Coordinates of C-alpha atoms in Angstrom, one line a residue:
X19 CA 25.6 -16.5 4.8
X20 CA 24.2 -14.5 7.4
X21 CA 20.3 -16.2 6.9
X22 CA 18.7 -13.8 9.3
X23 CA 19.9 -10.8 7.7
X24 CA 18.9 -12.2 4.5
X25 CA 15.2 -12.9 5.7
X26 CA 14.7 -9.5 7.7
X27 CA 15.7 -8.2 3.9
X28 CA 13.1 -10.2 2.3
X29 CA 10.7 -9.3 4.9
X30 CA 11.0 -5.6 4.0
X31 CA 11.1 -6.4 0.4
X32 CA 7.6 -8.1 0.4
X33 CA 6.6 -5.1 2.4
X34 CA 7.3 -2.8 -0.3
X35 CA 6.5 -4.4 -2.9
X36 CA 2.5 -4.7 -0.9
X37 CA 2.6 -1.1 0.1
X38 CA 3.6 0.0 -3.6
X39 CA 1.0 -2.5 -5.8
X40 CA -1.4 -2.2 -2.5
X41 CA -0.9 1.2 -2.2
X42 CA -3.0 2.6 -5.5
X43 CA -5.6 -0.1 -5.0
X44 CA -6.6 1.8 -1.7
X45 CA -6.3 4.7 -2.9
X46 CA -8.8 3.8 -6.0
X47 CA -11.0 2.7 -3.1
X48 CA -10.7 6.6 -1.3
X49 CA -11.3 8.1 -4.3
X50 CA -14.5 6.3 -5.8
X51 CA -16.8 8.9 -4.2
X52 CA -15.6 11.8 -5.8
X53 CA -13.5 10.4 -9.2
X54 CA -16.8 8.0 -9.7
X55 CA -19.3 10.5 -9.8
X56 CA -21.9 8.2 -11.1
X57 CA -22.6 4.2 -11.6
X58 CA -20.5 4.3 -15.0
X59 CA -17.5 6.3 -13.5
X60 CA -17.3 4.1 -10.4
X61 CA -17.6 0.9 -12.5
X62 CA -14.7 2.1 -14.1
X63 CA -12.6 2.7 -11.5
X64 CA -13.2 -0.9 -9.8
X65 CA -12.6 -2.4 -13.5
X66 CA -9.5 -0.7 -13.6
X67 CA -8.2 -2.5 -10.6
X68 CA -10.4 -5.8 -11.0
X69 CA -7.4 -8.0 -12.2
X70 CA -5.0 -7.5 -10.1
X71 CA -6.7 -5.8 -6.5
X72 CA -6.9 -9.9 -4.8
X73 CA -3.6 -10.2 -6.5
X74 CA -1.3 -7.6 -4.5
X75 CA -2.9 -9.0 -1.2
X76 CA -0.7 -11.8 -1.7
X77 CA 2.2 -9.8 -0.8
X78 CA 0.4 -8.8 3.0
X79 CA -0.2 -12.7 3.3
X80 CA 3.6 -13.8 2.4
X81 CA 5.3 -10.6 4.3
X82 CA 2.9 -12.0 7.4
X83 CA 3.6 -15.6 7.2
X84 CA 7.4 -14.9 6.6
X85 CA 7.5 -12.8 9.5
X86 CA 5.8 -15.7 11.7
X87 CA 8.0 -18.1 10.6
X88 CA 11.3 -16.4 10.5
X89 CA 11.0 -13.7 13.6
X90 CA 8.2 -15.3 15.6
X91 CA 9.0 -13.3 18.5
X92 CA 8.4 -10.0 16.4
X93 CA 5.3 -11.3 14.8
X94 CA 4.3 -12.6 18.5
X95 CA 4.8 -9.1 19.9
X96 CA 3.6 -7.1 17.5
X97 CA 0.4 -8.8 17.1
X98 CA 0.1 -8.7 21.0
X99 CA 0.9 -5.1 21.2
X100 CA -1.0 -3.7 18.5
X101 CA -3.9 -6.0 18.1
X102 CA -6.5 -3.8 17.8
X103 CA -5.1 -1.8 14.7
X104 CA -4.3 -4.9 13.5
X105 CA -8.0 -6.1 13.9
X106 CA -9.1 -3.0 12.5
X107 CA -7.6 -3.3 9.4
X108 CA -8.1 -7.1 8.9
X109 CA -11.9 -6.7 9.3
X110 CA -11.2 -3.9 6.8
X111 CA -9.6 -5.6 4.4
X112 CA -12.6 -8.4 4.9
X113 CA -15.7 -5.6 4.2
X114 CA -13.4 -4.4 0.8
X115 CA -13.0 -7.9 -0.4
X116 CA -16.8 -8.9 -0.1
X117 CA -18.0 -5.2 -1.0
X118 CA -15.9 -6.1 -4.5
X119 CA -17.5 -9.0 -5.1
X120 CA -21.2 -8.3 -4.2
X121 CA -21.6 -4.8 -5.5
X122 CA -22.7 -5.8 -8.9
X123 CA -25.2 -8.6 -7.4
X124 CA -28.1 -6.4 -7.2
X125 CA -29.8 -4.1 -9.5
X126 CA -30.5 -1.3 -6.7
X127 CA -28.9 2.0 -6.4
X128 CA -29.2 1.5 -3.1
X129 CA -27.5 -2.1 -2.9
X130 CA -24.5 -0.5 -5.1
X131 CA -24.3 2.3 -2.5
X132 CA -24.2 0.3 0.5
X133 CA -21.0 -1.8 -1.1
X134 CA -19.8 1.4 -2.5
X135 CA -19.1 2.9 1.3
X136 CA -17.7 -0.7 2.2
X137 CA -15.4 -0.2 -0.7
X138 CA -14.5 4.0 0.7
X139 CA -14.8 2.5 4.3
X140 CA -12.4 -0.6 3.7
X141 CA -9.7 1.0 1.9
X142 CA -9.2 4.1 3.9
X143 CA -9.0 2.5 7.3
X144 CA -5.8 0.0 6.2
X145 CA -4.4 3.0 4.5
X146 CA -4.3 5.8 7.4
X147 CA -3.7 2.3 10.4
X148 CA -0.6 0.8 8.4
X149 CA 1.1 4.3 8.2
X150 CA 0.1 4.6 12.4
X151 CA 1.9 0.8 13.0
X152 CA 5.1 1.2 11.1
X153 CA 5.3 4.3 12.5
X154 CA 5.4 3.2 15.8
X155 CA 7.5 -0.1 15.5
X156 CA 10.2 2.3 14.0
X157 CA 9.5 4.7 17.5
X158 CA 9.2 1.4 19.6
X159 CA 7.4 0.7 21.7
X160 CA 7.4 0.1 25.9
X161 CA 7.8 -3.4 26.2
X162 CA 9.2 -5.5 28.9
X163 CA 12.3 -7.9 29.7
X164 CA 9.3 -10.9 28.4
X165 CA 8.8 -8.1 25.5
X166 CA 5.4 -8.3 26.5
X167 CA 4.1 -4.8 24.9
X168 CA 3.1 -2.5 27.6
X169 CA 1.9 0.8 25.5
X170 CA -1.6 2.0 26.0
X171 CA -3.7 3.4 23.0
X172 CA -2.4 7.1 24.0
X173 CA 1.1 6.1 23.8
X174 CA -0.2 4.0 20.3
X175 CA -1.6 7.4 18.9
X176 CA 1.5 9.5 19.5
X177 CA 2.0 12.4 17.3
X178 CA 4.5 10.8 15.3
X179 CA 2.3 7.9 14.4
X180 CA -0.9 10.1 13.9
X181 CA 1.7 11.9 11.2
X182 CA 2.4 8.2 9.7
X183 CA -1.3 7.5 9.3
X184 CA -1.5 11.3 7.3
X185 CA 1.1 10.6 5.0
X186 CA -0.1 6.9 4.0
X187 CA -3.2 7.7 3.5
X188 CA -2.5 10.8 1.6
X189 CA 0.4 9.4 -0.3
X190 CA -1.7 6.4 -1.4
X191 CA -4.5 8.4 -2.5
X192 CA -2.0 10.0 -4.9
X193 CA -0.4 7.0 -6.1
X194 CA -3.9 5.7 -6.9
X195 CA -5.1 8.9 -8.2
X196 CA -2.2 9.0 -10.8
X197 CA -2.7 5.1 -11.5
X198 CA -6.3 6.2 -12.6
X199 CA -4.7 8.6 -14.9
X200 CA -2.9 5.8 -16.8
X201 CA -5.5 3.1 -16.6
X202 CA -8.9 4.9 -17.4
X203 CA -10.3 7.1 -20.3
X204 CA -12.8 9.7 -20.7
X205 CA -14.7 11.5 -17.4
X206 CA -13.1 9.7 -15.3
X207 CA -9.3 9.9 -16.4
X208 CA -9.8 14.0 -16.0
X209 CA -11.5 14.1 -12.7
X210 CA -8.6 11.6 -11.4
X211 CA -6.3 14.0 -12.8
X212 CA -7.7 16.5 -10.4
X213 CA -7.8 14.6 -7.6
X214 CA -4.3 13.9 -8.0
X215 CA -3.3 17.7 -7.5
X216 CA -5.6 18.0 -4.6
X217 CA -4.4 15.1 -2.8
X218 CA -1.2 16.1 -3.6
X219 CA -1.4 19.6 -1.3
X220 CA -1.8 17.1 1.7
X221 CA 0.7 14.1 0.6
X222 CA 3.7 16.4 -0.6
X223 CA 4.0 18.4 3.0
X224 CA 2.7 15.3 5.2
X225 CA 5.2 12.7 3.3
X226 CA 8.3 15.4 3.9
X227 CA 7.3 16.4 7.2
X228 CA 7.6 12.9 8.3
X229 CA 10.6 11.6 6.1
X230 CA 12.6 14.4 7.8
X231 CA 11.1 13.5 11.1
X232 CA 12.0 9.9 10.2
X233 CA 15.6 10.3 9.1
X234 CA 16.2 13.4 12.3
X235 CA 14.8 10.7 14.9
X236 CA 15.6 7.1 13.8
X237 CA 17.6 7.5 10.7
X238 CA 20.9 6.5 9.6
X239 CA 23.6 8.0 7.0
X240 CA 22.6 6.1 4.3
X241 CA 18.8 6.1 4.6
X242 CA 19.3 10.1 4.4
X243 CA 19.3 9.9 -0.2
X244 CA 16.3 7.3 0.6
X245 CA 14.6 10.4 1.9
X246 CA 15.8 12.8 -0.3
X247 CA 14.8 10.4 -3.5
X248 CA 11.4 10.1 -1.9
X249 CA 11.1 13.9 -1.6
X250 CA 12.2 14.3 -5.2
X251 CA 10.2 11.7 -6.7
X252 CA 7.2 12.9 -5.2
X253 CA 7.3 16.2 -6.3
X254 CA 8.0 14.7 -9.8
X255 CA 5.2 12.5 -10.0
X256 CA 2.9 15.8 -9.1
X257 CA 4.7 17.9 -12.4
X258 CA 4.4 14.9 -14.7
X259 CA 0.5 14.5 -13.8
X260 CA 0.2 18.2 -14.9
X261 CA 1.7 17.8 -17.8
X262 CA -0.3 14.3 -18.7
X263 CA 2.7 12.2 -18.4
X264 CA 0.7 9.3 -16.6
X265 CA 3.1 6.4 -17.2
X266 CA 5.9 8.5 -15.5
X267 CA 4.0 9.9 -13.1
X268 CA 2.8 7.0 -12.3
X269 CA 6.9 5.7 -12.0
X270 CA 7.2 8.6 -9.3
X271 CA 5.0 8.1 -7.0
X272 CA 6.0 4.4 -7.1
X273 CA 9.1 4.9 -6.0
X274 CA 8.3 7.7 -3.7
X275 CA 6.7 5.0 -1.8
X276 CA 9.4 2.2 -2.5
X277 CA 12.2 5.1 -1.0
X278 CA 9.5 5.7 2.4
X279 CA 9.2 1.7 3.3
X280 CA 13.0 1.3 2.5
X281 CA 14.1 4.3 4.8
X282 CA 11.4 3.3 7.7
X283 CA 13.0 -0.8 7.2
X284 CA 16.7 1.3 7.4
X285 CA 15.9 3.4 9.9
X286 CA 14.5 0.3 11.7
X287 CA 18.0 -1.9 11.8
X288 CA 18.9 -4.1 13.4
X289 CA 15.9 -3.8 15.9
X290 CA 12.9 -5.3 14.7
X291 CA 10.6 -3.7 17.5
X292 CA 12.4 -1.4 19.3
X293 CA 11.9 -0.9 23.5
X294 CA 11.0 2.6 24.8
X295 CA 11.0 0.9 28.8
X296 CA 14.7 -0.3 28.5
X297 CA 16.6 -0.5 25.1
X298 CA 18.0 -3.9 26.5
X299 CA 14.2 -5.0 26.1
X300 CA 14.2 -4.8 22.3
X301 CA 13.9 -7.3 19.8
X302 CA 16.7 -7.5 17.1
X303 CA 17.4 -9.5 14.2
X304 CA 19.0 -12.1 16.6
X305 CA 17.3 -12.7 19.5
X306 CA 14.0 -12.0 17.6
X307 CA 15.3 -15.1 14.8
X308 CA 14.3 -18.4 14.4
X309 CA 16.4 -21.2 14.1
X310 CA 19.1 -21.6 11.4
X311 CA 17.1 -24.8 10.0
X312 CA 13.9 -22.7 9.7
X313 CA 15.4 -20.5 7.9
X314 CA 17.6 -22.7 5.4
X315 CA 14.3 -24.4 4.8
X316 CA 12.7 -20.9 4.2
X317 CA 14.9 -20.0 1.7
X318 CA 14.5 -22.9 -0.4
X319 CA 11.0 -22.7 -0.2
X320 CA 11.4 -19.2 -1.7
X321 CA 14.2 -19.7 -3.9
X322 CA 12.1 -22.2 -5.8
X323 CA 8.6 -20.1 -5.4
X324 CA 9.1 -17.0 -5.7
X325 CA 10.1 -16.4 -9.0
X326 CA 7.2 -18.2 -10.0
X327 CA 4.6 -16.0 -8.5
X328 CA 6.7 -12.6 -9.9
X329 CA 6.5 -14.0 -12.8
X330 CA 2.4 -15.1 -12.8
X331 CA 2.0 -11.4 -11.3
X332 CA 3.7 -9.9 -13.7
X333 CA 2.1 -11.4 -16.9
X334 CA -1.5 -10.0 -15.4
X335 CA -0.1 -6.9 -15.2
X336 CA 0.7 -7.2 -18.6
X337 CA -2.4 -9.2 -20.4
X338 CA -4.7 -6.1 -18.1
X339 CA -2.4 -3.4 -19.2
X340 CA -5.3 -1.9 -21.4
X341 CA -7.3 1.5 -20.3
X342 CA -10.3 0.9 -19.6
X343 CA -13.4 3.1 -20.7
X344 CA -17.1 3.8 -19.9
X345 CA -18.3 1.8 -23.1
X346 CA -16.4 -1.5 -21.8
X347 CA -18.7 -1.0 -18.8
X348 CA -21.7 0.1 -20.4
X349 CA -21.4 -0.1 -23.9
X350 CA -25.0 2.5 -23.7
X351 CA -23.4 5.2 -21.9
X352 CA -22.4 8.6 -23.5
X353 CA -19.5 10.0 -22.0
X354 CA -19.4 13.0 -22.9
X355 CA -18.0 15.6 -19.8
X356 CA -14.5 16.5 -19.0
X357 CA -13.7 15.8 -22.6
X358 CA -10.0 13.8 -22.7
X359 CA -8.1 14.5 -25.8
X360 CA -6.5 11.3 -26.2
X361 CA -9.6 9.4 -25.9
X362 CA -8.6 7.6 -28.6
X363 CA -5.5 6.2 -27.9
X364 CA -6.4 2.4 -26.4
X365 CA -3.3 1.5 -24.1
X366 CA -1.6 3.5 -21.4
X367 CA 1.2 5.3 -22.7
X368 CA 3.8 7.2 -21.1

């Protein structure tokens, strides 16, 4: 068994699966300004990720560690090359994780409001960066015979990239738009229903625009019906908002983002971080590989692991699968505008 193709496989499936479950909790985050138009509304929205937000970080942490340990020279690299966006969006992550914990600590509006722009702050800046780095490790990047990277922050910030940070950003602000849709009730369930049709104007032509880029540039045969299931599902998930299927919508614009990281992981092979200097300076699956031992003892590490934490993840899902409404939150408020129809109805349905 070819262990190093096997692991760069796992590495893009743990990628996936963080931007996809990762992926609406940041764009909750971007949207609690204008879904969560009050205390009530914006309680809502963080309730409605408060199970499982800490969760999904577990997949940045084991895609990061198995990249470390399986392609150190990739992970070596890439943290060289593109520190500071990777700084950037650890401090990020950092502000989001501390604004979640301490925003109900203090009675203040003011106290709430500083924590709520940590919360807008700390998800938009991973969203629109992680778009701009995958973007350019699928471009490559000038790097030396000691792949040393050698690419300034106007080489980083090519149009390409800036294109990759759009679409992300956009494209999770959807996903988490829609996931609002099927896990809140009342005022807050419309207005993300709204917001999922705005955001869609910029995600549907920015996600395209740079899947065809993508597939015209770096792409390969068979990452071409990744792009065009992407392009498909995505439009799909915009109809079923409008018609109030949440569960399916929802569905979509999962695997519109499951299609995107596949392709940019296809389009990627066999490199790992490509060389714009010399393409004899790249870093492949091979040379960028650790040793066959590492990796044997990788895999039984995950063989015996992994299912384990699926399965944990999995069953939160499904124990927190349950709307949530203003009343849970404050069981005094009225809510009363943007009246929902099926108010009533106590589990997200499809």
């Amino acid at each position: 068994m070819d262990l190093v193709l096997v692991w760069f496989i796992a590495i893009a499936i743990l990628w996936t699966g963080y931007f996809v479950l990762e992926g609406f909790d940041f764009g909750v985050g971007v949207l609690l300004p204008s879904v969560g138009r009050n205390d009530t509304g914006r309680r809502v929205m963080i309730n409605a990720i408060g199970p499982v937000w800490d969760g999904n970080e577990v997949w940045l942490i084991t895609a990061g560690g198995a990249m470390f340990a399986a392609f150190p020279a990739w992970y070596a690299s890439l943290f060289s090359g593109l520190y500071l966006f990777l700084l950037l969006i650890l401090l990020a992550l950092i502000v989001r994780g501390v604004a979640f914990e301490y925003r109900g600590k203090g009675d203040t509006d003011r106290w709430r409001a500083w924590w709520d722009r940590a919360i807008i702050v700390g998800s938009a800046v991973p969203a629109a960066l992680w778009g701009v780095i995958f973007a350019n490790i699928v471009r490559g990047v000038g790097m030396d015979a000691d792949h040393t990277v050698t690419s300034g922050m106007a080489d980083l910030l090519n149009p390409y990239a800036l294109l990759g940070g759009v679409t992300t950003l956009s494209l999770f602000t959807l996903h988490g738009a829609v996931f609002l849709t099927l896990k809140t009730q009342g005022a807050v369930r419309g207005r993300a229903r709204r917001a999922a049709t705005r955001s869609a104007a910029v995600a549907l032509p920015a996600t395209t625009a740079f899947l065809l880029w993508t597939q015209a540039a770096h792409g390969k045969p068979w990452t071409l019906p990744l792009v065009v299931l992407a392009c498909v599902s995505l439009f799909a998930s915009v109809l079923l908002a409008m018609r109030r299927r949440e569960g399916w919508s929802f569905t979509a614009t999962a695997v519109t983002v499951l299609a995107l990281s596949v392709a940019l992981f296809g389009a990627l092979f066999p490199n790992v971080l490509p060389s714009t200097t010399d393409p004899a300076h790249s870093l492949t699956v091979h040379n960028a590989a650790s040793a066959r031992y590492t990796l044997t003892v990788m895999s039984w590490v995950g063989v015996v692991f992994l299912p384990v934490v699926l399965a944990y993840q999995a069953w939160s899902y499904w124990v927190f699968r349950k709307r949530v409404t203003p009343q849970q939150v404050d069981p005094g408020s009225e809510d009363t505008t943007d009246h929902d129809p099926t108010a009533g109805k106590g589990t997200a349905t499809t």
